[in-house]
PDB file of C-alpha atoms and ligand atoms in Angstrom:
ATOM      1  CA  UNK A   1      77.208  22.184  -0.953  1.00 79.00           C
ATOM      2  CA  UNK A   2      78.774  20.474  -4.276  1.00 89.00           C
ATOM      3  CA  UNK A   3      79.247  16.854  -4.178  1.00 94.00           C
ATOM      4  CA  UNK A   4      83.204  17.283  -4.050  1.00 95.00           C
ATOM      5  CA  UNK A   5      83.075  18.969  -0.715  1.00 96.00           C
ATOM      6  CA  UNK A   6      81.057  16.995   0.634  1.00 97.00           C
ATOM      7  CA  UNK A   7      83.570  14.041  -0.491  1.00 97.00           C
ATOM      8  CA  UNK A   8      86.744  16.091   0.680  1.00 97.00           C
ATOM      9  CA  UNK A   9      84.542  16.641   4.266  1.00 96.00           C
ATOM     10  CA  UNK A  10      83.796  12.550   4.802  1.00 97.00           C
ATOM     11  CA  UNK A  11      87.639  12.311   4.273  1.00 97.00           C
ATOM     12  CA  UNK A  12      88.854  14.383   6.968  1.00 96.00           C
ATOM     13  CA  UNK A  13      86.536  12.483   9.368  1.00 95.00           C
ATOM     14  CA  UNK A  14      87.381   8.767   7.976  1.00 97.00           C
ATOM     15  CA  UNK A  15      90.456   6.282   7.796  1.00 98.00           C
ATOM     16  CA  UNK A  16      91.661   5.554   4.598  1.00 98.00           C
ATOM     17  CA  UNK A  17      89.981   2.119   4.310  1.00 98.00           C
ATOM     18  CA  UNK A  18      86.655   3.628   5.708  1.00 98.00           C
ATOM     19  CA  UNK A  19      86.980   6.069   2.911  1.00 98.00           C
ATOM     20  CA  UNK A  20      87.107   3.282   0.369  1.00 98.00           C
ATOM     21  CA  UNK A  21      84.341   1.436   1.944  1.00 98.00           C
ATOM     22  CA  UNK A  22      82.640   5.060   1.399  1.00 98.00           C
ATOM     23  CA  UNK A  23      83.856   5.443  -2.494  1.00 98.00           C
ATOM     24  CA  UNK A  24      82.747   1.665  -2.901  1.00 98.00           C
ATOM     25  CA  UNK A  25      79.399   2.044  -1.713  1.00 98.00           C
ATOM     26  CA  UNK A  26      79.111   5.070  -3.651  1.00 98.00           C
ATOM     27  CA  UNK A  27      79.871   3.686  -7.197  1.00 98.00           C
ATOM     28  CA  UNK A  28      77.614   0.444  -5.991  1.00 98.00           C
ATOM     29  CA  UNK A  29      74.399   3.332  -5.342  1.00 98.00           C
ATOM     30  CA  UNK A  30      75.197   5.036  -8.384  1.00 98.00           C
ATOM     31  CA  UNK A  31      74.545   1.983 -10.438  1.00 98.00           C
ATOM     32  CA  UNK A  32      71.893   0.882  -8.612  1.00 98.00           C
ATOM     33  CA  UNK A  33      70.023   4.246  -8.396  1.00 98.00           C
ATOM     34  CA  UNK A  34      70.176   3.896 -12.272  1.00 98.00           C
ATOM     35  CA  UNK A  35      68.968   0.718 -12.621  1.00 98.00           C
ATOM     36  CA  UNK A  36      66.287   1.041 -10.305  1.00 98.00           C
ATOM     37  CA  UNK A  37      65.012   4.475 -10.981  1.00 98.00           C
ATOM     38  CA  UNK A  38      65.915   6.775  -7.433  1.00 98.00           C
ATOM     39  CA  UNK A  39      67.442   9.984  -7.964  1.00 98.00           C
ATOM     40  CA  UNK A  40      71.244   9.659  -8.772  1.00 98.00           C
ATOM     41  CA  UNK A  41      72.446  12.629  -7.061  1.00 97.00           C
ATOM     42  CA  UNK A  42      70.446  12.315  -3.708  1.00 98.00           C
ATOM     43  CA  UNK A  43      71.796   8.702  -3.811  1.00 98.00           C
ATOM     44  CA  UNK A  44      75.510   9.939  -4.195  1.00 98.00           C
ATOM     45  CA  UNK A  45      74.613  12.237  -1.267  1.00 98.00           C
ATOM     46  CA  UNK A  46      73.454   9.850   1.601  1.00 98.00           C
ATOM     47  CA  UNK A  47      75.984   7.305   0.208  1.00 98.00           C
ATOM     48  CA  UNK A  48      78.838   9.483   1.038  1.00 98.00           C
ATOM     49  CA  UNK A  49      77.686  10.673   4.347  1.00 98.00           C
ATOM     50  CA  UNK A  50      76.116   7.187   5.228  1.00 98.00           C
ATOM     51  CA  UNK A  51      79.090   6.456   7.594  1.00 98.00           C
ATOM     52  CA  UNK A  52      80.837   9.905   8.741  1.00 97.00           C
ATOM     53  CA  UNK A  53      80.201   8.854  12.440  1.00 96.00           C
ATOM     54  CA  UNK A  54      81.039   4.942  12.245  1.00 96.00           C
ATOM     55  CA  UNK A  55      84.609   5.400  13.353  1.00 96.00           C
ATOM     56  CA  UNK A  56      83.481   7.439  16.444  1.00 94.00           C
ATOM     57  CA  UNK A  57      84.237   6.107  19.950  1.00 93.00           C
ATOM     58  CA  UNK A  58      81.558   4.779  21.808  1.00 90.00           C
ATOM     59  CA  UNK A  59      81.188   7.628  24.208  1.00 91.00           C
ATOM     60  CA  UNK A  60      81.126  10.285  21.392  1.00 93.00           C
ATOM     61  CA  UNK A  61      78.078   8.789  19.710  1.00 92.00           C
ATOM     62  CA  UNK A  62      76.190   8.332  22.773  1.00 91.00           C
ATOM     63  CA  UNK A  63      76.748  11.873  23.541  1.00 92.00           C
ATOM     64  CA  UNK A  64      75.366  12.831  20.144  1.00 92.00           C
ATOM     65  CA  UNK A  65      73.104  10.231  19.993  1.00 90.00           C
ATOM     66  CA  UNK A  66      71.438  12.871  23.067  1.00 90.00           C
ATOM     67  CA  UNK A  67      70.740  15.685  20.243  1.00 89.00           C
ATOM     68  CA  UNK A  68      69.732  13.765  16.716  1.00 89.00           C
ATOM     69  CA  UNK A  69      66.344  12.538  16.199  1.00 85.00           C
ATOM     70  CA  UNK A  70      66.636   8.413  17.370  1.00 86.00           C
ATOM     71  CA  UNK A  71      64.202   6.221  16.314  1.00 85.00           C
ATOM     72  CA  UNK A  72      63.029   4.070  19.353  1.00 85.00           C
ATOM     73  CA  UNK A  73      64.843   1.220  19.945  1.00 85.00           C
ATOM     74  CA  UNK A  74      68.266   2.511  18.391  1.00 84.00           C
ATOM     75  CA  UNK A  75      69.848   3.441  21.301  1.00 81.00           C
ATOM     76  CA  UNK A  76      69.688   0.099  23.045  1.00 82.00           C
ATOM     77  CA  UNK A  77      72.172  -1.548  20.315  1.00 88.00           C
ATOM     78  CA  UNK A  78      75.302   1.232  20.052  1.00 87.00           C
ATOM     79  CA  UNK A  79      76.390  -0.321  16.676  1.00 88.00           C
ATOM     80  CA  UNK A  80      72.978   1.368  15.189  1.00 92.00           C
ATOM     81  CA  UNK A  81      73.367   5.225  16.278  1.00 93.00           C
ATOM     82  CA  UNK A  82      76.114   5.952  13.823  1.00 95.00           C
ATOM     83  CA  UNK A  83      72.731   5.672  11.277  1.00 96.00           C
ATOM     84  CA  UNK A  84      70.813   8.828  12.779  1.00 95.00           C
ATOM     85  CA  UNK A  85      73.723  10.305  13.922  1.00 96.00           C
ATOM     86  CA  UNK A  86      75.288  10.776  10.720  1.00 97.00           C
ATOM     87  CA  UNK A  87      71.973  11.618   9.528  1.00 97.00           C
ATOM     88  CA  UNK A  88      71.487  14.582  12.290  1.00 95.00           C
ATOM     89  CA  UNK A  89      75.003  15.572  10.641  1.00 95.00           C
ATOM     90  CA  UNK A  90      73.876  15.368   7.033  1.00 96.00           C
ATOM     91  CA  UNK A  91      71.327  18.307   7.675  1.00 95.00           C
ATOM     92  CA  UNK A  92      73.447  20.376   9.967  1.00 95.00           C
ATOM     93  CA  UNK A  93      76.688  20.177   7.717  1.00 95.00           C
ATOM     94  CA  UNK A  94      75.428  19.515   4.017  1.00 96.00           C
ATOM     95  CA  UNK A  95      72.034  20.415   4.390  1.00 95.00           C
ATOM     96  CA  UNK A  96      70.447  18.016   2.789  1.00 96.00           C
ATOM     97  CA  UNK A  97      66.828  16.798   2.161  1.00 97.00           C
ATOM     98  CA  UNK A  98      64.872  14.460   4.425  1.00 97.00           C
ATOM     99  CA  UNK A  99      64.970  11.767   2.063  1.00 98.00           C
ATOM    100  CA  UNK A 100      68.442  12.020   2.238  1.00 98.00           C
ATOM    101  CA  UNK A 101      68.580  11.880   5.465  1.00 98.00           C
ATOM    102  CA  UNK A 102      66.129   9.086   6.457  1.00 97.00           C
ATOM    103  CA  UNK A 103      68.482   6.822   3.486  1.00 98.00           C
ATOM    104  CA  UNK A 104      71.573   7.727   5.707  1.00 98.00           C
ATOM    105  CA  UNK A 105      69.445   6.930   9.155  1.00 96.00           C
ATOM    106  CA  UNK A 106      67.925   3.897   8.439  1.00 96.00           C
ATOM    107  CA  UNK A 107      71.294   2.052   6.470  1.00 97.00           C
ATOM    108  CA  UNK A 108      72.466  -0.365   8.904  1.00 96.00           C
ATOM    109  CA  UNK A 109      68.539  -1.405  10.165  1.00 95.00           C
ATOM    110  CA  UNK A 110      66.423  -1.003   7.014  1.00 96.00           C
ATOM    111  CA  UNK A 111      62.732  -0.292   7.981  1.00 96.00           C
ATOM    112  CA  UNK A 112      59.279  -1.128   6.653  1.00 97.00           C
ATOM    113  CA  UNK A 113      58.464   1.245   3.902  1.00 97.00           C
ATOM    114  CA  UNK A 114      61.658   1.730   2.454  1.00 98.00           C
ATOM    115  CA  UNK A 115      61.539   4.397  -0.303  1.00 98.00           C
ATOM    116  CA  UNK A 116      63.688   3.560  -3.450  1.00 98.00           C
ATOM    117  CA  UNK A 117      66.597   5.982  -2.716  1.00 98.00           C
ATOM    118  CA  UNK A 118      66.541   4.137   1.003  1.00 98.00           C
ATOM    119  CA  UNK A 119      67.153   0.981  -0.587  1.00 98.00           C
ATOM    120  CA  UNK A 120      69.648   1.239  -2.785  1.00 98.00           C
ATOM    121  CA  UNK A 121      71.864   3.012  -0.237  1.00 98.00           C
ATOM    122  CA  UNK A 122      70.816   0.355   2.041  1.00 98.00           C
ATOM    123  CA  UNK A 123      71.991  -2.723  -0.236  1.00 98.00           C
ATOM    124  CA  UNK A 124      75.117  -0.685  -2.161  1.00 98.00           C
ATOM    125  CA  UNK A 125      76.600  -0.377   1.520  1.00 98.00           C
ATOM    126  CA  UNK A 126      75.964  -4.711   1.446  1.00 98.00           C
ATOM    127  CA  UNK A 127      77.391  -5.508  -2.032  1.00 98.00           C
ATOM    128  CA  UNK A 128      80.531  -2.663  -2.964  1.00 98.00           C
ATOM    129  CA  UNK A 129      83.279  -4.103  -4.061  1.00 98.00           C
ATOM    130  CA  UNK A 130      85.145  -3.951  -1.228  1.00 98.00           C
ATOM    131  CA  UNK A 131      82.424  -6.630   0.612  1.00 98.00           C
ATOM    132  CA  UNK A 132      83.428 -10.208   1.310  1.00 97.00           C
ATOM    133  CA  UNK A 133      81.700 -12.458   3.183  1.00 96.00           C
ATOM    134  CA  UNK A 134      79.350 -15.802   2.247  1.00 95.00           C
ATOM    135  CA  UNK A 135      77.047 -15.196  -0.253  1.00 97.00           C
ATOM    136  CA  UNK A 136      77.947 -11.859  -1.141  1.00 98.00           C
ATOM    137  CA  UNK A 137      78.189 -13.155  -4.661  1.00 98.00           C
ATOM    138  CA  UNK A 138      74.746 -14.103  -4.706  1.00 98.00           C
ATOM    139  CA  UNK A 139      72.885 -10.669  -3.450  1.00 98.00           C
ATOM    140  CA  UNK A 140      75.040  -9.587  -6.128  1.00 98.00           C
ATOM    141  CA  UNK A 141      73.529 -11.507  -8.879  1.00 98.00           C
ATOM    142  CA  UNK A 142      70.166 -10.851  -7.575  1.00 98.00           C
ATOM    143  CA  UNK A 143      71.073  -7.000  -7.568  1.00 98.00           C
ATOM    144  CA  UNK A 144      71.226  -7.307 -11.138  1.00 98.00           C
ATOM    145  CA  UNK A 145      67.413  -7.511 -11.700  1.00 97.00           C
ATOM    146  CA  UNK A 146      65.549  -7.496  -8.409  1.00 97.00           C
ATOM    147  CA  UNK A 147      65.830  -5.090  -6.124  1.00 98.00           C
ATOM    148  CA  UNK A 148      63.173  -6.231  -3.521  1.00 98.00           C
ATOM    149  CA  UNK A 149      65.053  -9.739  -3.615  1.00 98.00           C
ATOM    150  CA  UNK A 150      68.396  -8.682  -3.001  1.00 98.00           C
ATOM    151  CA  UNK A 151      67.364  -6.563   0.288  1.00 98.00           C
ATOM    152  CA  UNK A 152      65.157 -10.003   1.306  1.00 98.00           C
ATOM    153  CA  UNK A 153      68.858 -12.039   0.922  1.00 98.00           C
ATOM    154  CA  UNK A 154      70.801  -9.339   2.390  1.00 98.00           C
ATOM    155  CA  UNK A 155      68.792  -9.234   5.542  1.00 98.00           C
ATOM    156  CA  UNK A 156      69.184 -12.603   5.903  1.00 98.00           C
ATOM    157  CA  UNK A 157      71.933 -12.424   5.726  1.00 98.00           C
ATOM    158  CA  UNK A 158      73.173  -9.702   7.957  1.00 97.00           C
ATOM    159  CA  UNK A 159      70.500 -11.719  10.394  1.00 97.00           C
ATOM    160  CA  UNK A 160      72.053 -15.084  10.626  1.00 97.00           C
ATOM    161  CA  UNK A 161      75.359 -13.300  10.941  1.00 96.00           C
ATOM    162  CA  UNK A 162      73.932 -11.936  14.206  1.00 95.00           C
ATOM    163  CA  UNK A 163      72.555 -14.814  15.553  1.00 97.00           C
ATOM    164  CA  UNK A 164      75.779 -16.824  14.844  1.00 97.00           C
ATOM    165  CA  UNK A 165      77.776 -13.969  17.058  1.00 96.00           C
ATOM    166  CA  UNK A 166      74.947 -13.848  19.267  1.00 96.00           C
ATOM    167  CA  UNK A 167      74.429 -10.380  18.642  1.00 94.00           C
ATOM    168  CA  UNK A 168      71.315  -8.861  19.415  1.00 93.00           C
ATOM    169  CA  UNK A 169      69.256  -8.411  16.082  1.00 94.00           C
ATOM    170  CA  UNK A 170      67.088  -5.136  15.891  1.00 94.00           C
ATOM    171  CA  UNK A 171      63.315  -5.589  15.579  1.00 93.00           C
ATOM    172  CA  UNK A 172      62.757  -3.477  12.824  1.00 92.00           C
ATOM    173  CA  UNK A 173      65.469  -5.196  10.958  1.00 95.00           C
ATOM    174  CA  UNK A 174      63.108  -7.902  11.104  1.00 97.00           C
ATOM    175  CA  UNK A 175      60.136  -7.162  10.081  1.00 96.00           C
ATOM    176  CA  UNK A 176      61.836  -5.164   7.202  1.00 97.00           C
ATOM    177  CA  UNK A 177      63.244  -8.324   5.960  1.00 98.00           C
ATOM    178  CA  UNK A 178      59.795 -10.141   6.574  1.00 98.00           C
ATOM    179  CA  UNK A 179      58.498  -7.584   4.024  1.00 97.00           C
ATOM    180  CA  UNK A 180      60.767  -7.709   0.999  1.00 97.00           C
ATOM    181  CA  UNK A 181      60.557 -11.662   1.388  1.00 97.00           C
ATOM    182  CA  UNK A 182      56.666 -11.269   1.372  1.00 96.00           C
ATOM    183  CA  UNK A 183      57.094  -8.321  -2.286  1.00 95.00           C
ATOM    184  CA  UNK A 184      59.282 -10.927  -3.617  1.00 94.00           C
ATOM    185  CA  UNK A 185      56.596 -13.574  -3.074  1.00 87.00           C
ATOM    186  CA  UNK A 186      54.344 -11.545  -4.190  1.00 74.00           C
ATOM    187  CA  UNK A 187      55.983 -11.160  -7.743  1.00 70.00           C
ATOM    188  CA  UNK A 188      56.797 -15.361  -7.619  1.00 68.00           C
ATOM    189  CA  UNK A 189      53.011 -16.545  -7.373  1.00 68.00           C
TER     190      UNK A 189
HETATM  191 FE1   FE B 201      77.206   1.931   8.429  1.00 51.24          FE
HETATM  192 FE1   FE B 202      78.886   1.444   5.388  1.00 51.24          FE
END
């Protein structure tokens, strides 16, 4: 399917200011993709599908959340499924690739591992333009040259956020920030 339908598709399922979010965070992956080598048009892809199932009520995703592939622990915090949901949609409606898929199922969490195309979906959906919160300036700046250190401030983030709304805060997240502070220190020394 051409990128435009795809675009038109995520529109009929999202309110207008979820579809900007959606156009934001796909200018912010283009650039991104670019400057850090993924594959522009695969990014484009996942970036427009990342959140087709984020406006869904609560009972709807944990219905679907029955028949997509759900990486353990997901289901326990319902803010995570829209992830693999919209994922499990990706294939069935766009068809698209794995990597595709895992970039749109693992945007909210992150994981260890994170292939290129993950992470730039992963942080665009952070810094569009449309974001505002403290320090968004700053994961910004370090967007410009360091991709591995922008993900390590973003996860922090998106953690102390959690902790400050006493929200629980998903393991994985964790230890996928623990790594890009450790690939960051690893350039430093
Ligand atoms: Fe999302
Ligand atoms: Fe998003």
């Amino acid at each position: 399917m051409e990128e435009k339908e795809v675009a038109e598709r995520v529109r009929a399922e999202l309110s207008e200011a979820r579809f900007a979010h959606t156009q934001g965070v796909v200018d912010a992956t283009t650039e991104l993709a670019r400057r850090f080598g993924a594959n522009v048009q695969a990014a484009r892809l996942a970036a427009w599908v990342h959140d087709i199932a984020r406006e869904w009520p609560r009972e709807r995703l944990l219905q679907a959340a029955l028949r997509v592939e759900m990486p353990s622990g997901f289901a326990l915090i319902p803010a995570l499924l829209h992830g693999p949901i919209a994922a499990g949609l990706a294939n069935e409606w766009f068809g698209v690739s794995d990597a595709v898929a895992d970039a749109i199922r693992y945007h909210t969490t992150g994981r260890v591992g994170m292939s290129v195309l993950e992470k730039v979906v992963c942080l665009a959906d952070a810094i569009e333009r449309g974001r505002d919160y403290p320090g968004v300036n700053d994961i910004r700046a370090a967007a410009l040259t360091d991709l591995n250190l922008a993900l390590a401030m973003s996860f922090d983030s998106t953690i102390q956020y959690l902790l400050l709304k006493r929200e629980p805060i998903f393991p994985l997240t964790v230890m996928a920030r623990n790594e890009f502070w450790e690939l960051t220190r690893e350039v430093r020394e």
